[in-house]
Amino acid sequence: MIANVNLILFVVEAIGYFALMVTLLHFRARIGLGIFLTALGVMHFMETYLAAVFYVELPFGIVSPGSSVFFTGKLMMILMLYLQEDAAVVRQPIYGLFIGNLLTVAIAWIVQWHAPLELTSGALPSDEFLKEMGWLMLWGTAILYLDAIGIILLYERLGRYFRQRPVVRFMFCGFVLLTFDQIAFFGALHYSVGVPLAAFWGGWKAKMFAVCIYTVLFAIYEKWIGRAVTTSSARPIGDIFSDLTFRERYNDLLSRTGRDVLTGLYDRTRMELEAPVMIRESLRQGQSATVMILDADHFKNVNDVFGHLQGDDVLRAISARLGSILRAGDRVFRFGGEEFVAICPVTDHAEGLRLAERLRWTIESSVATPDGKPVTISIGVATASEDGDAFTAILSAADERLYCAKKNGRNCVFGQTGVHGLTVAG
């Protein structure tokens, strides 16, 4: 019964903490960011104190709300601040907490040399308490510094795989960094104040549960409240955060630019920027890279017979099939008109031919003109470094093979050794 009541209080504390802090963050443009940063900072001593001496029983173990609710909330709030602002802003609470806690420890060490007066009976301060808290504060400060930087770096790294899923990244980062924090901080608690091992598992489960609560609240905030207008700093940053500033926003902006309006694929300008880099990187790793040029057969007839709007629908359908077949590391660009270019890094010529044949077959079997006739494509395939090291040379070789595919009756793949796969006259 008591454990269930404590669990309800645990959830209420987490919701209350998130609601207060996210309100301060959301209205920072009106009331100032300093209020949010101050509220974030003043909790640290209380978190450390509660983690050392205050534990309650929950259904899944012995838990300290200070560590499980408030410290977890602080770390997730630091990540939210980064998402709302940038590295130039988020470094302020991270360095502020780090320096402020070091100063607190230093002052606590100095005041122990005083000879305090006993104003009331039994009211003298405990030197042992100050020493224990000083070491815990020092250790907790170092871990917090690593946690705060680590959670941002991990969020950035996960953006390569889950760019459109910030909630998943938010939750996964919390799981990983709070697990690290629990291992590191519990060791100090166990050594300095004798917290039993049972509290480790209970505390870890509580932190994971708190991450889930904060993730749900974060998802609600993202969906129904939205982000306030962010600000940016033009000042250069001379520390680790220079590697973080604006990178997330730059990548997001880049992913939405250089797009072909009709198909949604990357356009030729984007290809000229990215393709040479992809080729060079594959060669640097000692791997091949394959380039394909794909052209829709007799596409002019589609426009002439059915009109350009129907032709646009066919191009969109082709683009969708290409995107569904090509792999995560591949790139497909609209080269112009009914031509497309696919860049397949870490792909040798034989593998590239098989992939091209799969694309050819998929288009023929799933894309049709308005009167039901299948749409076919011809593909020229070239590979680095057999066909050259520079992207322009490889593209030129692929273009020549596309011309050969057209001469061989269309609806086929043409590689280094000639035609590959079925050839159907069109």
Coordinates of C-alpha atoms in Angstrom, one line a residue:
M1 CA 0.0 0.0 0.0
I2 CA 2.7 2.4 1.0
A3 CA 4.8 1.5 -2.1
N4 CA 1.8 2.3 -4.4
V5 CA 1.2 5.6 -2.7
N6 CA 4.9 6.5 -3.1
L7 CA 4.6 5.5 -6.8
I8 CA 1.7 8.0 -7.3
L9 CA 3.7 10.7 -5.5
F10 CA 6.7 9.8 -7.7
V11 CA 4.7 10.3 -10.9
V12 CA 3.2 13.6 -9.5
E13 CA 6.7 14.9 -8.7
A14 CA 7.9 14.1 -12.2
I15 CA 4.9 15.7 -13.9
G16 CA 5.2 18.8 -11.6
Y17 CA 8.9 19.2 -12.2
F18 CA 8.5 18.9 -16.0
A19 CA 5.5 21.2 -16.0
L20 CA 7.3 23.9 -14.1
M21 CA 10.5 23.7 -15.9
V22 CA 9.1 23.5 -19.4
T23 CA 6.8 26.4 -18.7
L24 CA 9.8 28.5 -17.8
L25 CA 11.6 27.3 -20.9
H26 CA 8.6 27.9 -23.2
F27 CA 8.1 31.5 -22.0
R28 CA 11.8 32.4 -21.9
A29 CA 11.3 35.0 -24.6
R30 CA 8.9 36.9 -22.2
I31 CA 10.4 36.3 -18.8
G32 CA 14.0 35.6 -19.7
L33 CA 16.1 32.5 -19.9
G34 CA 17.9 33.3 -16.6
I35 CA 14.8 32.2 -14.6
F36 CA 14.9 28.8 -16.2
L37 CA 18.7 28.5 -15.6
T38 CA 18.5 29.6 -12.0
A39 CA 15.7 27.2 -11.2
L40 CA 17.7 24.4 -12.9
G41 CA 20.8 25.2 -10.8
V42 CA 19.4 25.7 -7.3
M43 CA 18.1 22.1 -7.3
H44 CA 21.5 20.4 -7.4
F45 CA 22.4 20.5 -3.7
M46 CA 18.9 19.2 -2.8
E47 CA 19.2 16.4 -5.4
T48 CA 22.6 15.4 -3.9
Y49 CA 21.3 15.5 -0.3
L50 CA 18.2 13.5 -1.1
A51 CA 20.3 10.9 -3.0
A52 CA 22.5 10.5 0.0
V53 CA 19.9 10.2 2.8
F54 CA 16.3 10.1 1.6
Y55 CA 14.9 6.9 0.2
V56 CA 11.4 5.5 -0.2
E57 CA 9.9 2.2 -1.2
L58 CA 8.3 1.8 -4.6
P59 CA 6.9 -1.4 -6.2
F60 CA 10.1 -2.0 -8.1
G61 CA 12.6 -1.2 -5.3
I62 CA 14.2 1.3 -3.0
V63 CA 14.4 4.7 -4.6
S64 CA 15.6 8.3 -3.9
P65 CA 13.3 10.9 -5.5
G66 CA 16.2 13.3 -5.6
S67 CA 18.2 11.1 -7.9
S68 CA 15.4 9.5 -9.8
V69 CA 13.0 12.4 -10.4
F70 CA 14.9 15.6 -10.1
F71 CA 18.3 14.7 -11.4
T72 CA 16.7 12.8 -14.3
G73 CA 14.5 15.8 -15.0
K74 CA 17.5 18.1 -14.9
L75 CA 19.4 16.1 -17.5
M76 CA 16.3 15.8 -19.8
M77 CA 15.8 19.6 -19.4
I78 CA 19.3 20.3 -20.5
L79 CA 18.6 18.3 -23.7
M80 CA 15.4 20.1 -24.2
L81 CA 17.2 23.4 -23.8
Y82 CA 19.6 22.3 -26.5
L83 CA 16.7 21.4 -28.8
Q84 CA 15.1 24.8 -28.2
E85 CA 18.2 26.9 -28.5
D86 CA 21.7 25.9 -29.5
A87 CA 25.1 24.9 -28.0
A88 CA 26.0 28.5 -27.2
V89 CA 23.1 28.7 -24.8
V90 CA 23.1 25.2 -23.4
R91 CA 26.8 25.5 -22.4
Q92 CA 25.7 28.1 -19.9
P93 CA 23.9 25.8 -17.4
I94 CA 26.4 23.0 -18.0
Y95 CA 29.4 25.2 -17.2
G96 CA 27.5 27.1 -14.6
L97 CA 26.5 24.0 -12.7
F98 CA 30.1 22.7 -13.0
I99 CA 31.8 25.8 -11.7
G100 CA 29.1 26.6 -9.1
N101 CA 29.3 23.1 -7.6
L102 CA 33.1 23.3 -7.5
L103 CA 32.8 26.6 -5.7
T104 CA 30.3 25.1 -3.2
V105 CA 32.6 22.2 -2.4
A106 CA 35.5 24.6 -2.0
I107 CA 33.6 26.9 0.4
A108 CA 32.3 23.9 2.4
W109 CA 35.9 22.8 2.8
I110 CA 37.0 26.2 4.0
V111 CA 34.2 26.8 6.5
Q112 CA 35.2 23.6 8.3
W113 CA 38.2 25.5 9.6
H114 CA 36.0 28.0 11.5
A115 CA 35.2 27.5 15.2
P116 CA 31.4 27.9 15.1
L117 CA 29.4 29.0 18.1
E118 CA 26.7 26.9 19.7
L119 CA 23.8 29.4 19.8
T120 CA 21.2 26.8 20.8
S121 CA 21.7 23.4 22.3
G122 CA 22.8 20.7 19.8
A123 CA 22.8 23.2 16.9
L124 CA 26.4 22.8 15.9
P125 CA 27.0 21.8 12.2
S126 CA 28.2 18.3 11.4
D127 CA 31.7 18.3 10.0
E128 CA 31.2 14.7 8.8
F129 CA 28.1 15.7 6.9
L130 CA 29.9 18.6 5.2
K131 CA 32.8 16.3 4.2
E132 CA 30.5 13.6 2.8
M133 CA 28.4 16.0 1.0
G134 CA 31.5 17.8 -0.3
W135 CA 32.8 14.6 -1.9
L136 CA 29.4 13.7 -3.3
M137 CA 29.0 17.1 -4.8
L138 CA 32.4 17.0 -6.3
W139 CA 31.8 13.5 -7.8
G140 CA 28.3 14.3 -8.9
T141 CA 29.4 17.5 -10.5
A142 CA 32.0 15.7 -12.7
I143 CA 29.4 13.1 -13.7
L144 CA 26.8 15.7 -14.5
Y145 CA 29.3 17.5 -16.7
L146 CA 29.9 14.2 -18.7
D147 CA 26.2 13.4 -18.7
A148 CA 25.2 16.8 -20.1
I149 CA 27.7 16.7 -22.9
G150 CA 27.1 13.0 -23.6
I151 CA 23.4 13.3 -23.9
I152 CA 23.7 16.0 -26.5
L153 CA 26.4 14.2 -28.5
L154 CA 24.4 11.0 -28.5
Y155 CA 21.3 12.9 -29.6
E156 CA 23.3 14.3 -32.5
R157 CA 24.7 10.9 -33.5
L158 CA 21.2 9.3 -33.4
G159 CA 20.1 11.9 -35.8
R160 CA 21.8 9.9 -38.6
Y161 CA 19.3 7.1 -38.1
F162 CA 16.2 8.7 -36.5
R163 CA 16.2 12.2 -37.9
Q164 CA 12.4 12.4 -38.1
R165 CA 11.9 10.8 -34.7
P166 CA 13.1 13.2 -32.0
V167 CA 10.9 11.5 -29.3
V168 CA 12.7 8.2 -29.9
R169 CA 16.1 9.9 -29.7
F170 CA 15.0 11.8 -26.6
M171 CA 14.0 8.6 -24.8
F172 CA 17.0 6.5 -25.9
C173 CA 19.5 9.2 -24.9
G174 CA 17.8 9.3 -21.4
F175 CA 18.1 5.5 -21.1
V176 CA 21.8 5.4 -22.0
L177 CA 23.0 8.4 -20.0
L178 CA 21.0 7.8 -16.9
T179 CA 22.3 4.2 -16.9
F180 CA 25.8 5.5 -17.0
D181 CA 25.0 8.0 -14.3
Q182 CA 23.4 5.4 -12.0
I183 CA 26.5 3.2 -12.2
A184 CA 28.9 6.1 -11.6
F185 CA 27.1 7.9 -8.9
F186 CA 25.9 4.8 -7.0
G187 CA 29.5 3.7 -6.6
A188 CA 30.2 7.0 -4.7
L189 CA 27.1 6.6 -2.6
H190 CA 27.9 3.0 -1.7
Y191 CA 31.5 3.9 -0.8
S192 CA 30.9 7.1 1.1
V193 CA 27.5 6.7 2.9
G194 CA 27.0 2.9 2.7
V195 CA 23.9 2.9 0.5
P196 CA 23.0 -0.8 0.0
L197 CA 23.2 -2.6 -3.4
A198 CA 19.5 -3.1 -3.5
A199 CA 19.1 0.7 -3.9
F200 CA 21.2 0.5 -7.2
W201 CA 18.6 -1.6 -9.0
G202 CA 15.7 0.2 -7.6
G203 CA 17.3 3.5 -8.5
W204 CA 18.1 2.4 -12.0
K205 CA 14.5 1.2 -12.6
A206 CA 13.2 4.4 -11.2
K207 CA 15.4 6.5 -13.5
M208 CA 14.2 4.5 -16.5
F209 CA 10.6 4.9 -15.4
A210 CA 11.2 8.7 -15.0
V211 CA 12.7 8.8 -18.5
C212 CA 9.5 7.2 -19.8
I213 CA 7.4 9.8 -18.0
Y214 CA 9.5 12.7 -19.3
T215 CA 9.5 11.3 -22.8
V216 CA 5.7 11.1 -22.8
L217 CA 5.5 14.7 -21.5
F218 CA 8.1 15.7 -24.1
A219 CA 6.0 14.1 -26.9
I220 CA 2.9 15.9 -25.7
Y221 CA 4.7 19.2 -25.6
E222 CA 6.2 18.7 -29.1
K223 CA 2.8 17.7 -30.6
W224 CA 0.4 20.1 -29.0
I225 CA 2.4 23.0 -27.6
G226 CA 5.3 23.3 -30.0
R227 CA 8.5 25.1 -29.8
A228 CA 8.9 28.7 -29.2
V229 CA 10.9 30.8 -31.6
T230 CA 14.5 30.1 -31.1
T231 CA 17.3 32.5 -30.9
S232 CA 20.9 32.1 -32.0
S233 CA 24.3 33.4 -31.1
A234 CA 26.7 34.8 -33.7
R235 CA 29.6 34.6 -31.3
P236 CA 32.3 32.0 -31.9
I237 CA 32.6 29.3 -29.2
G238 CA 36.1 28.3 -28.3
D239 CA 35.3 25.0 -26.4
I240 CA 33.8 21.6 -27.1
F241 CA 30.4 23.2 -27.9
S242 CA 31.8 24.7 -31.1
D243 CA 31.3 21.2 -32.6
L244 CA 27.7 21.3 -31.6
T245 CA 26.5 24.8 -32.4
F246 CA 23.9 24.9 -35.1
R247 CA 24.9 21.5 -36.5
E248 CA 21.5 20.0 -35.9
R249 CA 19.7 23.0 -37.3
Y250 CA 22.1 23.1 -40.3
N251 CA 21.6 19.5 -41.1
D252 CA 17.8 19.9 -40.8
L253 CA 17.9 22.9 -43.1
L254 CA 20.2 21.1 -45.6
S255 CA 17.8 18.1 -45.7
R256 CA 15.0 20.3 -46.8
T257 CA 16.9 22.3 -49.4
G258 CA 18.3 21.1 -52.8
R259 CA 15.0 19.2 -53.4
D260 CA 13.2 18.8 -56.7
V261 CA 9.8 20.3 -56.3
L262 CA 8.0 17.7 -58.4
T263 CA 9.4 14.4 -57.1
G264 CA 10.8 15.4 -53.7
L265 CA 14.2 13.8 -54.6
Y266 CA 17.4 15.7 -54.3
D267 CA 18.1 17.9 -57.3
R268 CA 21.1 18.2 -59.7
T269 CA 22.7 21.0 -57.6
R270 CA 22.6 18.8 -54.5
M271 CA 24.1 15.9 -56.5
E272 CA 27.1 18.0 -57.6
L273 CA 27.8 18.8 -54.0
E274 CA 27.3 15.4 -52.4
A275 CA 28.1 12.8 -55.0
P276 CA 31.9 13.6 -55.3
V277 CA 32.1 13.4 -51.5
M278 CA 30.4 10.1 -51.4
I279 CA 32.7 8.7 -54.0
R280 CA 35.8 10.0 -52.3
E281 CA 34.8 8.6 -49.0
S282 CA 34.2 5.1 -50.4
L283 CA 37.5 5.1 -52.1
R284 CA 39.2 6.3 -48.9
Q285 CA 37.8 3.3 -47.2
G286 CA 39.2 1.0 -49.9
Q287 CA 35.7 0.3 -51.2
S288 CA 34.0 0.6 -54.6
A289 CA 31.1 3.0 -55.3
T290 CA 28.6 2.6 -58.1
V291 CA 26.8 5.3 -60.1
M292 CA 23.6 4.6 -62.1
I293 CA 21.8 6.8 -64.6
L294 CA 18.2 5.8 -65.1
D295 CA 16.0 7.1 -67.9
A296 CA 12.3 6.5 -68.4
D297 CA 11.8 5.0 -71.9
H298 CA 9.6 6.8 -74.5
F299 CA 8.6 9.3 -71.8
K300 CA 7.9 12.0 -74.4
N301 CA 5.0 9.8 -75.7
V302 CA 3.4 9.8 -72.2
N303 CA 3.4 13.6 -72.2
D304 CA 2.2 13.9 -75.8
V305 CA -0.6 11.4 -75.4
F306 CA -1.8 11.9 -71.9
G307 CA -0.5 15.4 -71.0
H308 CA 2.1 16.8 -68.8
L309 CA 0.1 16.4 -65.6
Q310 CA -0.2 12.6 -66.2
G311 CA 3.5 12.6 -67.0
D312 CA 4.2 14.2 -63.7
D313 CA 2.3 11.5 -61.9
V314 CA 4.4 8.9 -63.7
L315 CA 7.6 10.6 -62.6
R316 CA 6.4 10.8 -59.0
A317 CA 5.6 7.1 -59.1
I318 CA 9.1 6.2 -60.5
S319 CA 10.7 8.4 -57.8
A320 CA 8.7 6.6 -55.1
R321 CA 9.8 3.2 -56.3
L322 CA 13.4 4.2 -56.5
G323 CA 13.3 5.5 -53.0
S324 CA 11.7 2.3 -51.7
I325 CA 14.3 0.0 -53.3
L326 CA 17.5 1.9 -52.8
R327 CA 19.2 1.4 -49.5
A328 CA 19.6 3.8 -46.5
G329 CA 23.1 4.8 -47.5
D330 CA 22.3 5.4 -51.2
R331 CA 21.3 8.7 -52.7
V332 CA 19.0 9.3 -55.7
F333 CA 18.8 12.6 -57.5
R334 CA 16.6 13.9 -60.3
F335 CA 19.2 14.7 -63.0
G336 CA 16.7 16.4 -65.3
G337 CA 13.5 15.7 -67.2
E338 CA 12.9 11.9 -66.9
E339 CA 16.5 11.1 -66.0
F340 CA 17.7 10.1 -62.5
V341 CA 21.1 9.4 -60.9
A342 CA 21.7 7.0 -58.1
I343 CA 24.9 7.0 -56.0
C344 CA 25.5 3.7 -54.2
P345 CA 28.6 3.9 -51.9
V346 CA 30.4 0.8 -50.8
T347 CA 29.0 -1.1 -53.8
D348 CA 31.0 -3.0 -56.3
H349 CA 30.0 -3.3 -60.0
A350 CA 28.4 -6.8 -59.7
E351 CA 26.3 -5.7 -56.7
G352 CA 25.4 -2.4 -58.5
L353 CA 24.2 -4.4 -61.5
R354 CA 22.0 -6.6 -59.4
L355 CA 20.5 -3.5 -57.7
A356 CA 19.9 -1.8 -61.0
E357 CA 18.2 -4.9 -62.4
R358 CA 15.9 -4.9 -59.3
L359 CA 15.1 -1.3 -59.9
R360 CA 14.4 -2.0 -63.6
W361 CA 12.1 -4.9 -62.8
T362 CA 10.3 -3.0 -60.0
I363 CA 9.5 0.0 -62.2
E364 CA 8.2 -2.2 -65.1
S365 CA 6.0 -4.3 -62.8
S366 CA 4.5 -1.5 -60.7
V367 CA 4.4 1.8 -62.7
A368 CA 2.0 2.2 -65.6
T369 CA 0.7 4.9 -68.0
P370 CA -3.0 5.9 -67.6
D371 CA -4.0 3.3 -70.2
G372 CA -2.4 0.5 -68.2
K373 CA 0.8 0.0 -70.2
P374 CA 3.9 -0.7 -68.1
V375 CA 6.5 2.1 -67.8
T376 CA 10.1 0.9 -68.4
I377 CA 13.5 2.4 -67.7
S378 CA 17.0 2.0 -69.1
I379 CA 20.0 2.1 -66.8
G380 CA 23.7 2.7 -67.3
V381 CA 26.0 1.5 -64.5
A382 CA 29.6 2.5 -63.8
T383 CA 31.8 2.0 -60.8
A384 CA 34.7 3.6 -59.1
S385 CA 37.6 3.0 -59.4
E386 CA 37.3 0.7 -62.4
D387 CA 35.7 3.5 -64.4
G388 CA 37.6 6.3 -62.8
D389 CA 38.2 8.0 -59.5
A390 CA 36.4 11.3 -60.1
F391 CA 32.6 11.5 -60.0
T392 CA 32.5 13.3 -63.4
A393 CA 34.4 10.4 -65.0
I394 CA 32.2 7.8 -63.5
L395 CA 29.1 9.7 -64.4
S396 CA 30.3 10.0 -68.0
A397 CA 30.9 6.3 -68.2
A398 CA 27.4 5.6 -66.8
D399 CA 25.9 8.0 -69.4
E400 CA 27.6 6.2 -72.3
R401 CA 26.3 2.9 -71.0
L402 CA 22.8 4.4 -70.7
Y403 CA 23.1 5.3 -74.4
C404 CA 24.1 1.7 -75.2
A405 CA 21.1 0.5 -73.2
K406 CA 18.8 2.6 -75.4
K407 CA 20.5 1.3 -78.5
N408 CA 19.9 -2.3 -77.3
G409 CA 16.2 -1.9 -77.2
R410 CA 15.6 -0.1 -73.9
N411 CA 14.3 -1.6 -70.7
C412 CA 17.6 -3.1 -69.8
V413 CA 20.7 -2.5 -67.6
F414 CA 24.1 -1.9 -69.3
G415 CA 27.3 -2.3 -67.4
Q416 CA 31.0 -2.8 -68.0
T417 CA 30.5 -6.1 -69.8
G418 CA 27.4 -5.1 -71.8
V419 CA 23.8 -5.7 -71.4
H420 CA 22.6 -7.2 -68.2
G421 CA 19.2 -8.8 -67.5
L422 CA 16.1 -8.9 -69.7
T423 CA 15.8 -6.8 -72.7
V424 CA 12.3 -6.0 -73.9
A425 CA 12.0 -3.9 -77.0
G426 CA 9.9 -0.8 -76.4

